[in-house]
Short mmCIF file of C-alpha atoms in Angstrom, two decimals:
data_model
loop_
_atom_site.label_atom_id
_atom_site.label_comp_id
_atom_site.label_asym_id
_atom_site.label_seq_id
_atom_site.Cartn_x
_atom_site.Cartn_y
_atom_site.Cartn_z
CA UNK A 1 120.19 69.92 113.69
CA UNK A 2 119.38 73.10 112.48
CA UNK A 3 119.06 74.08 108.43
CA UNK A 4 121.39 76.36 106.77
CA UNK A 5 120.19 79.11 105.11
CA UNK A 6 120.89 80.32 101.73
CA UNK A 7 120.16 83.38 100.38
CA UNK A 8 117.59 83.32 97.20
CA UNK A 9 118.52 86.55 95.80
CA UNK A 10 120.08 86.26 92.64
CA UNK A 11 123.51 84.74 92.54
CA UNK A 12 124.33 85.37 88.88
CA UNK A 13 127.33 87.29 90.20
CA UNK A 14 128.56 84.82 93.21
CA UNK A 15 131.84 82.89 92.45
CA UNK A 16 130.56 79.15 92.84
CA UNK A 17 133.61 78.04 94.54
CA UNK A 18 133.39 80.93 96.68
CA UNK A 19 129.48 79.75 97.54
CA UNK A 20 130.46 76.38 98.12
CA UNK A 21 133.38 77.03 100.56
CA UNK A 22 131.35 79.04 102.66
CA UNK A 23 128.82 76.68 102.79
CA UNK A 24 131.15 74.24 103.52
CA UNK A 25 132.40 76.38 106.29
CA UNK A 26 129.16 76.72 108.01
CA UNK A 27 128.74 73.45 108.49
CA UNK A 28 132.07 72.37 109.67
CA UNK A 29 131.90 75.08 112.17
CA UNK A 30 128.46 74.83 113.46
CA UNK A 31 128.29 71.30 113.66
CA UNK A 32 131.29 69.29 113.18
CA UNK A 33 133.97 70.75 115.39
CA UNK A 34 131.76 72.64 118.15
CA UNK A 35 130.27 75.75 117.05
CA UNK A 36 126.84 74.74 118.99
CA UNK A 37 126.49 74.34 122.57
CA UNK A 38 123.77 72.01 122.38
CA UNK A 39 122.43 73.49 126.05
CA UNK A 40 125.16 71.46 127.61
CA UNK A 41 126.46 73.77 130.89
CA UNK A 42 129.75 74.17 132.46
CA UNK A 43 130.59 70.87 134.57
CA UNK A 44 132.64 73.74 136.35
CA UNK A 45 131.41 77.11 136.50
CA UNK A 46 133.90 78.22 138.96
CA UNK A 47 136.73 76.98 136.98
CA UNK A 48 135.59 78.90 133.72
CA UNK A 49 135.03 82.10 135.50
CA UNK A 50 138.11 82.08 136.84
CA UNK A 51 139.88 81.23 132.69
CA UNK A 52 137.40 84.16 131.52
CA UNK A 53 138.99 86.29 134.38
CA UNK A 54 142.45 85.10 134.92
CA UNK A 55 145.03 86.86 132.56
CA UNK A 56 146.87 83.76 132.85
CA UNK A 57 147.36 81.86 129.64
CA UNK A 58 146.37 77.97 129.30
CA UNK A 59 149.21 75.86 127.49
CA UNK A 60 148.58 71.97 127.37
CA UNK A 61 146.56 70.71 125.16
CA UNK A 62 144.20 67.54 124.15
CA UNK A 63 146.14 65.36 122.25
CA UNK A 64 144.32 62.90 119.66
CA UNK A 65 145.86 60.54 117.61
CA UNK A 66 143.32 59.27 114.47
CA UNK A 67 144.51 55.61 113.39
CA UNK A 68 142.21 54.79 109.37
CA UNK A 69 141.29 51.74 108.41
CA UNK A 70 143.71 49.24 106.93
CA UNK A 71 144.13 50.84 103.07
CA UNK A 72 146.74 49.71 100.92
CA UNK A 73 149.10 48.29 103.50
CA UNK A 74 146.24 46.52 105.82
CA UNK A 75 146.94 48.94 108.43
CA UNK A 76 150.86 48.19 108.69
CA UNK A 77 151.94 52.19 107.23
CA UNK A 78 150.43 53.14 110.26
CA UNK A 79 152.09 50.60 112.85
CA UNK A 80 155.46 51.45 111.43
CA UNK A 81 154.50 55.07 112.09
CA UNK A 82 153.56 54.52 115.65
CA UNK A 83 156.52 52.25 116.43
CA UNK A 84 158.89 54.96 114.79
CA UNK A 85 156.91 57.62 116.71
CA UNK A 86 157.08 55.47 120.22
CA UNK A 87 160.73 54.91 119.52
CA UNK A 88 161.33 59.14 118.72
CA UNK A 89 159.34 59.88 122.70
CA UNK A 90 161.52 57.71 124.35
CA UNK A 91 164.26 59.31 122.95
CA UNK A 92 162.86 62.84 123.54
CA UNK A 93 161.41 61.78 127.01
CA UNK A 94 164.69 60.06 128.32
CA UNK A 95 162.66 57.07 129.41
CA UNK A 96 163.37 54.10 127.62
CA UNK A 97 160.02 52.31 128.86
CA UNK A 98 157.57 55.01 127.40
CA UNK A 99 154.71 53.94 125.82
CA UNK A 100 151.97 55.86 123.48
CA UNK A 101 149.23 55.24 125.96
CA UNK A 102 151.54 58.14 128.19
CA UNK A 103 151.31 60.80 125.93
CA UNK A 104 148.05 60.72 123.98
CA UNK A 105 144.84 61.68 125.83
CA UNK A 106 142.13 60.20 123.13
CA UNK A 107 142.85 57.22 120.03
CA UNK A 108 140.26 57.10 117.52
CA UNK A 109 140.92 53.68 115.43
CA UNK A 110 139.14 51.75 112.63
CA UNK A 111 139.22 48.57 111.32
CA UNK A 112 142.77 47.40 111.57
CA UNK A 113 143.48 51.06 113.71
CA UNK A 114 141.03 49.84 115.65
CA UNK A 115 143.16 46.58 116.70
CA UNK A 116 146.02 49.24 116.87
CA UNK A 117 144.11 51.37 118.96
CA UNK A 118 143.20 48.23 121.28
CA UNK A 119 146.46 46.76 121.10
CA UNK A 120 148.28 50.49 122.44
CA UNK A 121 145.70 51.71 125.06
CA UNK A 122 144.33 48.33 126.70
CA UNK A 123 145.32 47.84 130.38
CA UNK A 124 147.41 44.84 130.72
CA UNK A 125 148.10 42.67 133.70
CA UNK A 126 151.09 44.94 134.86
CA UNK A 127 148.94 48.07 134.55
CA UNK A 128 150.98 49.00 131.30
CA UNK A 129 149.54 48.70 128.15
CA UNK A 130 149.19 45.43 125.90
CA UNK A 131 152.10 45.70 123.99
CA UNK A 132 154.72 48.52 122.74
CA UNK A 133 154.15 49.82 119.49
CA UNK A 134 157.07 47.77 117.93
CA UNK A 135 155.45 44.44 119.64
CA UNK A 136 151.79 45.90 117.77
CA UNK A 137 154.17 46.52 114.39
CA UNK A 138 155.31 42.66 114.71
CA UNK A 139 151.82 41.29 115.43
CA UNK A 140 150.06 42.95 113.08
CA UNK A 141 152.46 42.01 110.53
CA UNK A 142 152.75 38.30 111.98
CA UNK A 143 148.94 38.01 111.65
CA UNK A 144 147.81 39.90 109.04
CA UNK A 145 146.42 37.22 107.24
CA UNK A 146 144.69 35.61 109.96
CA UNK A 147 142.54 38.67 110.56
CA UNK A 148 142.42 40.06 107.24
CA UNK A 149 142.29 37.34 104.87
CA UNK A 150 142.60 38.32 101.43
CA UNK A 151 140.00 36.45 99.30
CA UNK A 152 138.30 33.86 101.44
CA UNK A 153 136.27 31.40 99.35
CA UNK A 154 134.39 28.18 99.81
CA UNK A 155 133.11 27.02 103.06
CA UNK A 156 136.34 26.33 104.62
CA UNK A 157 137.54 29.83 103.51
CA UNK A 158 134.29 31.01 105.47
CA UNK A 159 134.75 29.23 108.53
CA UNK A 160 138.14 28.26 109.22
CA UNK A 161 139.58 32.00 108.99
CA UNK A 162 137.18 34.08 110.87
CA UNK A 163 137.69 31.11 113.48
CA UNK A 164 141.55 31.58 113.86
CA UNK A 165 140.79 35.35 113.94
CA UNK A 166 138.42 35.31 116.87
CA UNK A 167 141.05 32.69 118.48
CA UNK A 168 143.75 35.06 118.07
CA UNK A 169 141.93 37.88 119.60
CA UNK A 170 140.38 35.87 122.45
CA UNK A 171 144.09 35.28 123.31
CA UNK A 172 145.62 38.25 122.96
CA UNK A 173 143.26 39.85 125.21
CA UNK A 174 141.05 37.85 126.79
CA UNK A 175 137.94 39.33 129.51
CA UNK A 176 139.41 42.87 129.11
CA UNK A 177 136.35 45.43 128.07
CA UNK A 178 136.23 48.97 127.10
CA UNK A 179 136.14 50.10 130.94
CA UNK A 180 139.78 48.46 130.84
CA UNK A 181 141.34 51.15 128.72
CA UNK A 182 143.91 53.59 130.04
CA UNK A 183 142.79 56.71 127.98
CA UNK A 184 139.97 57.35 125.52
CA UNK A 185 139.06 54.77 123.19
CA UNK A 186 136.90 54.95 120.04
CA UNK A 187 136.77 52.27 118.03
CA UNK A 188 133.47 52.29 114.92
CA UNK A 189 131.80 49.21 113.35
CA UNK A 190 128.58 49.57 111.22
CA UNK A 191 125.54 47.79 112.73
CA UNK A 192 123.60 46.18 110.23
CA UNK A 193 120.97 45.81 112.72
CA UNK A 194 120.07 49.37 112.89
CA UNK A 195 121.64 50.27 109.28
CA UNK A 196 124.01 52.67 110.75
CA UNK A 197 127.50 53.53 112.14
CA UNK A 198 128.28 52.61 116.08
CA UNK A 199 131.37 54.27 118.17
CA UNK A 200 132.67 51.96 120.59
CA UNK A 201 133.33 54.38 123.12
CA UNK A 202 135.17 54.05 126.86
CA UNK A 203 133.19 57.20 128.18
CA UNK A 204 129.90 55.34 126.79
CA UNK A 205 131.41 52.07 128.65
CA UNK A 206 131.39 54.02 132.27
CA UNK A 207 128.17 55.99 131.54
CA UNK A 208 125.84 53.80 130.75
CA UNK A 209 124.36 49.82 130.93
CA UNK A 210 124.76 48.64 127.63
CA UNK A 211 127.24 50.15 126.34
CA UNK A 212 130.57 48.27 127.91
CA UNK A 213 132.02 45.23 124.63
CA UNK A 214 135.30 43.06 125.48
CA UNK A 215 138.20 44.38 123.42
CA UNK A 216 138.08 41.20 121.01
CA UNK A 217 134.42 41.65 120.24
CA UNK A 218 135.64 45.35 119.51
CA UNK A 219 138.40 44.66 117.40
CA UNK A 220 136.36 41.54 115.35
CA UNK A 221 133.36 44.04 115.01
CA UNK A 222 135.87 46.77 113.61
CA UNK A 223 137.77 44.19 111.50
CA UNK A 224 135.38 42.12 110.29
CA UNK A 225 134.80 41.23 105.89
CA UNK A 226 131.36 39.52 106.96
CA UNK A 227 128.79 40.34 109.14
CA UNK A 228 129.18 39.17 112.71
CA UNK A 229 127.39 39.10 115.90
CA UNK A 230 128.02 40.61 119.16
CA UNK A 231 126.90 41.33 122.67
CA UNK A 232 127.38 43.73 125.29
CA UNK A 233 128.82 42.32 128.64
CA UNK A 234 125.86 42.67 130.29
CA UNK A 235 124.02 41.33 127.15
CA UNK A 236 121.51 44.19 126.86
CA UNK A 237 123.17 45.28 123.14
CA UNK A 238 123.39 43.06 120.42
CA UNK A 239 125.00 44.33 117.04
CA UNK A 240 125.11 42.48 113.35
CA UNK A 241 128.16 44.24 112.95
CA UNK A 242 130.88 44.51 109.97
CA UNK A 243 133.56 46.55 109.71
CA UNK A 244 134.49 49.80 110.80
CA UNK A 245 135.76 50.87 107.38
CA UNK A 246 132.74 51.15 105.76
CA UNK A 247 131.45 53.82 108.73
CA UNK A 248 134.23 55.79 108.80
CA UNK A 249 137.98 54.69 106.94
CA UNK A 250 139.61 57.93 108.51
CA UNK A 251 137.91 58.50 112.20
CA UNK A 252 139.27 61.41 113.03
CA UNK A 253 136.35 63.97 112.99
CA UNK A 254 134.55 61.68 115.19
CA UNK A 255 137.93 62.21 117.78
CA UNK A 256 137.44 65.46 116.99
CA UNK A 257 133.74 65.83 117.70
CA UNK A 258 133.78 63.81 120.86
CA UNK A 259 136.49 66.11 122.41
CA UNK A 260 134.78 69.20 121.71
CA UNK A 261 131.54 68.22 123.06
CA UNK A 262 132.52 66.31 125.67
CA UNK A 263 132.66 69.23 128.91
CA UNK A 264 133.24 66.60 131.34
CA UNK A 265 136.43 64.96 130.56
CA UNK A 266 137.72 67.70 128.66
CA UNK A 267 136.27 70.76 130.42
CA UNK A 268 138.31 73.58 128.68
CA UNK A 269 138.80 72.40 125.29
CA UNK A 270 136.71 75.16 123.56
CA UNK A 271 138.31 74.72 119.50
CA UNK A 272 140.73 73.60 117.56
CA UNK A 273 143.61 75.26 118.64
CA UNK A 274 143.35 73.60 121.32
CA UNK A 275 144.11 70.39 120.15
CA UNK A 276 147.42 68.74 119.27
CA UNK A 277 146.56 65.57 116.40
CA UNK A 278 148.24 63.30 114.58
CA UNK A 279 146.51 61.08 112.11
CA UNK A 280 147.68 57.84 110.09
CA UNK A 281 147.05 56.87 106.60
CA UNK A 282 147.78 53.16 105.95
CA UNK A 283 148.99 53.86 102.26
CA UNK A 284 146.74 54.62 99.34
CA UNK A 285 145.94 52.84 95.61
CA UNK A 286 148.05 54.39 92.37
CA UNK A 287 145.24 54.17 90.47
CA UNK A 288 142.05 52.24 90.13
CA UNK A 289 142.22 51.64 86.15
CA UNK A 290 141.43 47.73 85.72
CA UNK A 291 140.92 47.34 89.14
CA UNK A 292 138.48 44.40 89.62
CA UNK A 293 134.86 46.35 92.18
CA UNK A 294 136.39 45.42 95.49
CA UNK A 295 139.16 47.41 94.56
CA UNK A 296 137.01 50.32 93.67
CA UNK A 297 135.19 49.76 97.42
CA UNK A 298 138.65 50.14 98.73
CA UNK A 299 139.41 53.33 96.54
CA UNK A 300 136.29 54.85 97.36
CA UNK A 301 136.72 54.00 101.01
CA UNK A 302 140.38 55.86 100.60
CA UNK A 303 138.63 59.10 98.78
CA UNK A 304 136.43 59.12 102.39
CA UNK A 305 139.46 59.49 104.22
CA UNK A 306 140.99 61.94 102.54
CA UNK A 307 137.84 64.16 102.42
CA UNK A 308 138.28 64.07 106.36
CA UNK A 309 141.23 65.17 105.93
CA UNK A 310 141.05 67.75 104.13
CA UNK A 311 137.53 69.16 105.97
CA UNK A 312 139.56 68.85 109.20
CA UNK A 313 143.08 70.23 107.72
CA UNK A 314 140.65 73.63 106.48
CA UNK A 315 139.19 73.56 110.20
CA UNK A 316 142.37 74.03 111.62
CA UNK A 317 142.91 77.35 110.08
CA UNK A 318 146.07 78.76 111.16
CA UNK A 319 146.91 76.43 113.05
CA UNK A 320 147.43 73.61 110.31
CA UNK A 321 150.82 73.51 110.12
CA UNK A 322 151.44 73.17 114.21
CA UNK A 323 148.49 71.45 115.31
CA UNK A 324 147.41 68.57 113.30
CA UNK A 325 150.12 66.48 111.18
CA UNK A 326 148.75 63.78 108.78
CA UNK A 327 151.09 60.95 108.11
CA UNK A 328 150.11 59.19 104.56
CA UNK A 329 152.01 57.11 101.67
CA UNK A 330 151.32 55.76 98.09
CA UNK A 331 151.36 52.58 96.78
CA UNK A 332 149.81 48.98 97.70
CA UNK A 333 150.93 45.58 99.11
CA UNK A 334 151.51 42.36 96.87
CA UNK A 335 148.60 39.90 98.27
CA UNK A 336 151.23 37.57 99.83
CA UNK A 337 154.49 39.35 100.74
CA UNK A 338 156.96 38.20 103.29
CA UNK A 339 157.06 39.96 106.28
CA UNK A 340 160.77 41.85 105.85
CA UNK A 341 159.53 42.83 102.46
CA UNK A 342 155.67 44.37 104.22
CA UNK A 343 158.32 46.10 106.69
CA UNK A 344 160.77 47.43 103.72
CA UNK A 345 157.95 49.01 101.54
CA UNK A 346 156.36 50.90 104.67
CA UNK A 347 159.66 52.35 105.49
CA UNK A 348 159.89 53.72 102.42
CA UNK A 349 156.63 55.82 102.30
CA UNK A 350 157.67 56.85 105.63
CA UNK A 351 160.32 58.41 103.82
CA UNK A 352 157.74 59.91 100.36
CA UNK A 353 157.75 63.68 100.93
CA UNK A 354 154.65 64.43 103.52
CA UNK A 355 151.24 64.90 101.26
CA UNK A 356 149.11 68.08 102.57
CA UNK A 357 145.15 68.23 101.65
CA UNK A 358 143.79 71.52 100.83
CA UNK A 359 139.70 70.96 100.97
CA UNK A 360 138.39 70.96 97.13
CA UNK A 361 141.44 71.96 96.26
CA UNK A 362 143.43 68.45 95.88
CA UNK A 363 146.58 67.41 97.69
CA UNK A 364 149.92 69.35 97.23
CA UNK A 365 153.49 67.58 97.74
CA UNK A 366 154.49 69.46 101.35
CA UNK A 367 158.58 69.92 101.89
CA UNK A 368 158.96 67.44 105.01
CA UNK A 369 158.86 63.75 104.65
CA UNK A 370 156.53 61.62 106.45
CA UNK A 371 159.02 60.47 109.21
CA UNK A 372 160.33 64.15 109.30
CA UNK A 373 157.12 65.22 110.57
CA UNK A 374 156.83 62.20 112.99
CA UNK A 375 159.83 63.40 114.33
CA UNK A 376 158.71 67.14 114.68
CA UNK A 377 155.43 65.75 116.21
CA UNK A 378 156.94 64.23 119.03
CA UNK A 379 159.39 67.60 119.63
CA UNK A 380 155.75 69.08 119.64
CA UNK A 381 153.80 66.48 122.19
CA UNK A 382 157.35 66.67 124.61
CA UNK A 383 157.44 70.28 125.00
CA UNK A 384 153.38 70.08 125.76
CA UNK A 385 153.85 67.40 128.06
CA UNK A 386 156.55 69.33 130.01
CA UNK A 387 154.04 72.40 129.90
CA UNK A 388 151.89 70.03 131.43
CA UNK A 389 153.93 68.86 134.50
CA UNK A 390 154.26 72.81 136.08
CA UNK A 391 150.41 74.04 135.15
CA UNK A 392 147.05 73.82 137.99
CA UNK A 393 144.40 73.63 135.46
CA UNK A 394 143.34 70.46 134.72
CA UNK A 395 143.50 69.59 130.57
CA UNK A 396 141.65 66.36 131.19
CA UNK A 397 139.23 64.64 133.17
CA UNK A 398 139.06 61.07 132.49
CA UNK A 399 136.27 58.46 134.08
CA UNK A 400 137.26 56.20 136.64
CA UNK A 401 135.99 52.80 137.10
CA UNK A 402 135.12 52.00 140.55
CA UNK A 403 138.98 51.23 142.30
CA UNK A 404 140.63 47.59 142.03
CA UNK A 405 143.57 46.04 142.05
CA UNK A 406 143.94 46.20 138.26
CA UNK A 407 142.68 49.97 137.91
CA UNK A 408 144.67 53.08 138.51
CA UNK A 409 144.12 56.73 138.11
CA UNK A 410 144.23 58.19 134.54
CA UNK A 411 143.73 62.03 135.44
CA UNK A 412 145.44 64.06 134.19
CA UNK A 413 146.09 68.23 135.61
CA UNK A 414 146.99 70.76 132.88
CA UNK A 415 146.13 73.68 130.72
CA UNK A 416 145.19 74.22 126.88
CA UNK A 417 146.96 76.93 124.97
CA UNK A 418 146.13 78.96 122.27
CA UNK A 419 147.18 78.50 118.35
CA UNK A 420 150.32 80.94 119.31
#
């Protein structure tokens, strides 16, 4: 990675702010959303000859949706979002038996997004996905203790509930693997065998030996309080892994990044204006005042997130207000509440007035509520889909495993657009 360079004239007269911002800038654009080519060529030089020459004007784009860690509301904010959001395209779409997997190209997920993500964009036995997002809403609200339990103590408490976690994962979905994902998946964990953050990743799964998990080894590595070990399928990787959380609460940037640089399955995505995102907060801490040090983890593990948020909302530019929507509430959970009461508080920050990050410059209250801008979203991602239908260019390019019964075609032909 290269260094930036600073000036070491004298900076008695340079606004601070004004340094920092720039500096900022620089590195956002040169290396977290694209600005290098890393010596990677065209996978079609034909194709982008004929975008540099054609007057014609590219309109789909790459749609990302960004699912953080489990927060406040152990990842149910954002299941209430996506079931709300499913419920608003089938609505939109005129097809009652839509599904989020259909109109979302890439799902970055951690911890319990991670499940979500797994749960959403898994291949099931019908060729469909696992589960609608209202069946996800009910089963991570069903089992929310099982897989996150909330102070496990003692040696049963260490034993007993990780076991009726991995049981519940092993049945829910059983020898599927990354390769058996409709769209692509990234899921983090933090290998404590290396000391550093791993991306589960579907391209990585097709690519390369090594590098294909099953989903429930995914989803305990993302999930998982304790340290836990893992293999590959083809047992070549091993991980100490633990959850995804502590690499990265709001995974986002890393959807971001692996779009941007990734020429083969998304050959003409060249910015951010390109891109059509939606991320999901699962609820954030009032206050950490008397809060006991895993409480402070957790709040410092929310600040993360919203950083991302913010870096990414500046990246956008222009095109913040129509390109990426972050969906976010306030407040926490009671340790043990029953499940209409989980589903009763969520609602209600889906109704708070949407929050909008401004980097270094703090949060603002915006005027739309969170399920206002759900609902604007999916206006947004029906239009591009029907933009999609009628154009020859293809938007994405996704891997193929090799063909079986239980594997169909995920390509799918369209153009990007600009900002406008």
């Amino acid at each position: 990675m290269a260094a930036v360079s600073v000036s070491t004239s004298p900076m008695l007269n340079i606004d601070v702010d004004k340094l920092t911002y720039e500096i900022f800038s620089v590195l956002e654009n040169k290396f977290l959303f694209g600005g290098y080519d890393y010596g990677h060529p065209d996978p079609d030089p034909k194709l982008s000859q004929h975008l540099k020459s054609s007057k014609h004007n590219p309109a789909s784009k790459v749609r990302i949706l960004s699912i953080d860690g489990r927060g406040a509301t152990d990842g149910i904010l954002a299941a209430t979002s996506l079931a709300r959001l499913e419920a608003s395209l089938r609505r939109k779409s005129s097809n009652p038996d839509a599904r989020i997997a259909d109109f979302f190209d890439v799902v970055a997920g951690s911890g319990a997004g991670g499940i979500l993500a797994a749960l959403l964009f898994t291949r099931g036995k019908d060729g469909a996905p696992l589960l609608t997002a209202d069946q996800a809403l009910k089963f991570l609200v069903r089992n929310r203790r099982k897989i996150f339990p909330s102070s496990p103590s003692g040696i049963l408490g260490r034993i007993i509930r990780p076991a009726k976690a991995e049981r519940l994962l092993r049945k829910t979905f059983g020898e599927s693997t990354l390769k058996d994902t409709l769209k692509s998946v990234l899921i983090p964990c933090h290998d404590l065998s290396t000391n550093a953050p791993l991306l589960f990743s579907r391209a990585d799964a097709l690519e390369m030996d090594g590098y294909d998990f099953k989903m429930r080894d995914v989803c305990t590595a993302t999930s998982a309080l304790r340290p836990v070990e893992i293999a590959s399928v083809d047992r070549r990787t091993r991980l100490v892994a633990v959850s995804g959380e502590i690499a990265m609460s709001n995974p986002m940037a890393a959807a971001i990044t692996h779009v941007l640089h990734n020429k083969l399955e998304f050959p003409l995505c060249k910015g951010v204006e390109d891109l059509l995102v939606v991320s999901l907060g699962n609820g954030e801490s009032e206050s950490g005042v008397g809060r006991p040090p895993a409480g402070l983890v957790g709040i410092a593990g929310e600040g993360a997130a919203d950083m991302v948020d913010q870096a990414v909302s500046l990246a956008f530019g222009e095109c913040r207000t129509s390109n990426y929507v972050r969906i976010q509430g306030n407040g926490s959970l009671a340790k043990t509440p029953k499940p209409r009461d989980i589903l009763g508080i969520t609602e209600n920050m889906l109704t708070q007035k949407n929050v909008e990050s401004v980097l270094f410059k703090g949060r603002k209250m915006g005027e739309s509520t969170n399920l206002e801008k759900l609902e604007l979203f999916a206006g947004d991602v029906i239009k591009d889909e029907e933009r999609r239908k009628t154009s020859i260019l293809p938007t994405v390019v996704l891997k193929q495993t090799s063909p079986s019964p239980r594997t169909s075609s995920a390509t799918t032909l369209s153009t990007l657009s600009s900002c406008a």
